[in-house]
Amino acid sequence: MKKLAVLAVALLISMGVYAQEKGVFRGQAGLVYGGDTELGINAGVQYFVSDKIAIAPSYSFFLKDFIGIRFSSFNIEGRYYFNEGLYGLAGFDIVRASGTINLGGLGSIGASGSSTEIALGAGYDLQLSGGTLLNLQAKYANQIVLGGGIVFSF
């Protein structure tokens, strides 16, 4: 079983062959899952400032409503590509919570707030066809956040 896992990882790493060079823009859309905030939708862009370093801002909107409170986050990541698929990331997430709680005959209370979290993690871009990639990512930003989506170059 251990040999099979090592073989699978080696195969995934060897499959990432695509253009990754300075000046390339990529767009991305997908899903994110945070333990406390549940499932969300994510969209962003990525710009390569060098052949190995990219800046990747994105926005996540979490779908679950906690007693009238919604969560979203604006994320800015710096990514260092170790090869043409595997990268490490560091950045920050600005998490926003807002909502209204209905108090029945007493009216309602509205509130919002935000916090900034340091994000550290890793990801992998797997080439599907042409300039289309499958992105898988895991990071820690005050909770473990898992993501996946489709990436395209433009």
mmCIF file of C-alpha atoms in Angstrom:
data_model
loop_
_atom_site.group_PDB
_atom_site.id
_atom_site.type_symbol
_atom_site.label_atom_id
_atom_site.label_comp_id
_atom_site.label_asym_id
_atom_site.label_seq_id
_atom_site.Cartn_x
_atom_site.Cartn_y
_atom_site.Cartn_z
ATOM 1 C CA MET A 1 0.000 0.000 0.000
ATOM 2 C CA LYS A 2 2.827 2.388 0.878
ATOM 3 C CA LYS A 3 4.517 1.690 -2.482
ATOM 4 C CA LEU A 4 1.247 2.424 -4.278
ATOM 5 C CA ALA A 5 0.933 5.798 -2.508
ATOM 6 C CA VAL A 6 4.537 6.742 -3.412
ATOM 7 C CA LEU A 7 3.926 5.706 -7.025
ATOM 8 C CA ALA A 8 0.714 7.787 -7.190
ATOM 9 C CA VAL A 9 2.482 10.910 -5.857
ATOM 10 C CA ALA A 10 5.390 10.435 -8.301
ATOM 11 C CA LEU A 11 2.933 10.059 -11.179
ATOM 12 C CA LEU A 12 1.050 13.242 -10.241
ATOM 13 C CA ILE A 13 4.258 15.259 -9.956
ATOM 14 C CA SER A 14 5.537 14.025 -13.334
ATOM 15 C CA MET A 15 2.268 14.877 -15.138
ATOM 16 C CA GLY A 16 2.470 18.665 -14.694
ATOM 17 C CA VAL A 17 3.966 19.918 -17.973
ATOM 18 C CA TYR A 18 2.723 23.315 -19.160
ATOM 19 C CA ALA A 19 3.826 26.910 -19.691
ATOM 20 C CA GLN A 20 4.700 28.677 -16.468
ATOM 21 C CA GLU A 21 6.687 31.789 -17.176
ATOM 22 C CA LYS A 22 6.984 35.442 -16.258
ATOM 23 C CA GLY A 23 4.044 37.554 -17.419
ATOM 24 C CA VAL A 24 1.495 34.725 -17.656
ATOM 25 C CA PHE A 25 -2.020 35.445 -16.321
ATOM 26 C CA ARG A 26 -4.328 32.662 -15.155
ATOM 27 C CA GLY A 27 -7.942 32.683 -14.018
ATOM 28 C CA GLN A 28 -9.395 30.210 -11.529
ATOM 29 C CA ALA A 29 -12.838 29.134 -10.307
ATOM 30 C CA GLY A 30 -13.719 26.370 -7.891
ATOM 31 C CA LEU A 31 -14.880 25.265 -4.468
ATOM 32 C CA VAL A 32 -13.382 25.709 -0.999
ATOM 33 C CA TYR A 33 -14.131 23.905 2.243
ATOM 34 C CA GLY A 34 -13.324 25.340 5.645
ATOM 35 C CA GLY A 35 -14.049 23.339 8.771
ATOM 36 C CA ASP A 36 -15.836 26.185 10.555
ATOM 37 C CA THR A 37 -17.339 27.895 7.503
ATOM 38 C CA GLU A 38 -18.254 24.814 5.443
ATOM 39 C CA LEU A 39 -18.513 24.872 1.628
ATOM 40 C CA GLY A 40 -17.878 27.948 -0.474
ATOM 41 C CA ILE A 41 -17.308 29.229 -4.002
ATOM 42 C CA ASN A 42 -13.928 30.714 -4.946
ATOM 43 C CA ALA A 43 -12.718 32.771 -7.934
ATOM 44 C CA GLY A 44 -9.398 34.483 -8.550
ATOM 45 C CA VAL A 45 -6.493 35.309 -10.818
ATOM 46 C CA GLN A 46 -2.796 34.547 -10.771
ATOM 47 C CA TYR A 47 0.094 36.523 -12.254
ATOM 48 C CA PHE A 48 3.631 35.181 -12.626
ATOM 49 C CA VAL A 49 6.154 37.858 -11.623
ATOM 50 C CA SER A 50 8.941 35.364 -12.461
ATOM 51 C CA ASP A 51 9.093 31.783 -13.747
ATOM 52 C CA LYS A 52 8.697 30.418 -10.203
ATOM 53 C CA ILE A 53 6.839 33.143 -8.269
ATOM 54 C CA ALA A 54 3.184 34.111 -8.683
ATOM 55 C CA ILE A 55 0.802 36.506 -6.930
ATOM 56 C CA ALA A 56 -2.718 35.073 -6.567
ATOM 57 C CA PRO A 57 -5.576 37.219 -5.203
ATOM 58 C CA SER A 58 -8.984 35.519 -4.865
ATOM 59 C CA TYR A 59 -12.406 35.888 -3.261
ATOM 60 C CA SER A 60 -14.351 33.157 -1.441
ATOM 61 C CA PHE A 61 -18.029 33.242 -0.537
ATOM 62 C CA PHE A 62 -19.159 30.579 1.932
ATOM 63 C CA LEU A 63 -22.632 29.161 1.353
ATOM 64 C CA LYS A 64 -23.716 28.104 4.813
ATOM 65 C CA ASP A 65 -25.710 30.602 6.828
ATOM 66 C CA PHE A 66 -24.961 30.473 10.585
ATOM 67 C CA ILE A 67 -28.098 31.820 12.321
ATOM 68 C CA GLY A 68 -28.300 34.658 9.824
ATOM 69 C CA ILE A 69 -24.540 35.285 9.539
ATOM 70 C CA ARG A 70 -22.665 34.913 6.220
ATOM 71 C CA PHE A 71 -18.901 34.551 5.762
ATOM 72 C CA SER A 72 -16.636 35.606 2.910
ATOM 73 C CA SER A 73 -12.901 36.145 2.493
ATOM 74 C CA PHE A 74 -10.522 38.105 0.289
ATOM 75 C CA ASN A 75 -7.255 36.201 -0.069
ATOM 76 C CA ILE A 76 -3.853 37.332 -1.289
ATOM 77 C CA GLU A 77 -1.244 34.613 -1.734
ATOM 78 C CA GLY A 78 2.332 34.516 -2.877
ATOM 79 C CA ARG A 79 3.150 31.179 -4.511
ATOM 80 C CA TYR A 80 6.553 29.633 -5.088
ATOM 81 C CA TYR A 81 6.556 26.838 -7.685
ATOM 82 C CA PHE A 82 9.056 24.077 -6.892
ATOM 83 C CA ASN A 83 8.406 22.477 -10.285
ATOM 84 C CA GLU A 84 5.724 22.943 -12.948
ATOM 85 C CA GLY A 85 2.920 21.798 -10.646
ATOM 86 C CA LEU A 86 3.835 21.756 -6.952
ATOM 87 C CA TYR A 87 3.861 25.059 -5.040
ATOM 88 C CA GLY A 88 4.093 26.405 -1.523
ATOM 89 C CA LEU A 89 2.079 29.459 -0.518
ATOM 90 C CA ALA A 90 2.103 32.213 2.053
ATOM 91 C CA GLY A 91 -0.255 35.128 2.351
ATOM 92 C CA PHE A 92 -3.197 36.482 4.255
ATOM 93 C CA ASP A 93 -6.967 36.138 4.248
ATOM 94 C CA ILE A 94 -9.295 38.963 5.254
ATOM 95 C CA VAL A 95 -12.368 37.161 6.603
ATOM 96 C CA ARG A 96 -15.655 39.053 6.857
ATOM 97 C CA ALA A 97 -18.778 38.030 8.745
ATOM 98 C CA SER A 98 -22.035 39.939 8.389
ATOM 99 C CA GLY A 99 -25.685 39.350 8.994
ATOM 100 C CA THR A 100 -28.964 40.173 10.597
ATOM 101 C CA ILE A 101 -30.654 38.277 13.390
ATOM 102 C CA ASN A 102 -34.439 38.601 13.616
ATOM 103 C CA LEU A 103 -35.687 39.053 17.182
ATOM 104 C CA GLY A 104 -39.366 38.578 16.350
ATOM 105 C CA GLY A 105 -41.553 41.402 17.656
ATOM 106 C CA LEU A 106 -38.494 43.217 19.013
ATOM 107 C CA GLY A 107 -37.054 43.890 15.548
ATOM 108 C CA SER A 108 -33.686 42.735 14.289
ATOM 109 C CA ILE A 109 -29.996 43.304 14.926
ATOM 110 C CA GLY A 110 -27.482 43.736 12.121
ATOM 111 C CA ALA A 111 -23.739 43.474 12.580
ATOM 112 C CA SER A 112 -20.531 42.849 10.662
ATOM 113 C CA GLY A 113 -16.874 42.391 11.410
ATOM 114 C CA SER A 114 -13.633 41.222 9.884
ATOM 115 C CA SER A 115 -10.339 39.654 10.850
ATOM 116 C CA THR A 116 -7.038 39.119 9.077
ATOM 117 C CA GLU A 117 -5.481 35.648 9.133
ATOM 118 C CA ILE A 118 -2.005 34.527 8.066
ATOM 119 C CA ALA A 119 -2.242 31.721 5.485
ATOM 120 C CA LEU A 120 0.366 28.992 4.890
ATOM 121 C CA GLY A 121 -0.056 25.956 2.669
ATOM 122 C CA ALA A 122 0.696 24.066 -0.523
ATOM 123 C CA GLY A 123 -1.007 23.154 -3.769
ATOM 124 C CA TYR A 124 -0.663 21.355 -7.048
ATOM 125 C CA ASP A 125 -1.698 22.254 -10.617
ATOM 126 C CA LEU A 126 -2.356 19.210 -12.805
ATOM 127 C CA GLN A 127 -2.560 19.750 -16.575
ATOM 128 C CA LEU A 128 -5.842 18.526 -18.054
ATOM 129 C CA SER A 129 -5.584 19.708 -21.682
ATOM 130 C CA GLY A 130 -4.010 22.665 -23.442
ATOM 131 C CA GLY A 131 -3.955 25.591 -21.023
ATOM 132 C CA THR A 132 -6.547 24.079 -18.665
ATOM 133 C CA LEU A 133 -5.402 22.844 -15.255
ATOM 134 C CA LEU A 134 -6.945 21.176 -12.207
ATOM 135 C CA ASN A 135 -5.864 22.944 -9.012
ATOM 136 C CA LEU A 136 -5.820 21.264 -5.591
ATOM 137 C CA GLN A 137 -4.792 23.277 -2.534
ATOM 138 C CA ALA A 138 -4.627 22.995 1.248
ATOM 139 C CA LYS A 139 -3.785 25.862 3.594
ATOM 140 C CA TYR A 140 -4.053 26.844 7.220
ATOM 141 C CA ALA A 141 -5.566 30.268 8.010
ATOM 142 C CA ASN A 142 -6.934 29.903 11.562
ATOM 143 C CA GLN A 143 -8.580 26.712 10.249
ATOM 144 C CA ILE A 144 -7.709 24.166 7.569
ATOM 145 C CA VAL A 145 -9.080 25.269 4.194
ATOM 146 C CA LEU A 146 -9.199 22.802 1.283
ATOM 147 C CA GLY A 147 -9.803 23.957 -2.276
ATOM 148 C CA GLY A 148 -10.038 22.702 -5.803
ATOM 149 C CA GLY A 149 -10.971 24.142 -9.146
ATOM 150 C CA ILE A 150 -10.272 24.714 -12.802
ATOM 151 C CA VAL A 151 -7.472 27.065 -13.891
ATOM 152 C CA PHE A 152 -7.106 28.537 -17.369
ATOM 153 C CA SER A 153 -4.447 30.756 -18.981
ATOM 154 C CA PHE A 154 -5.306 33.964 -20.826
#
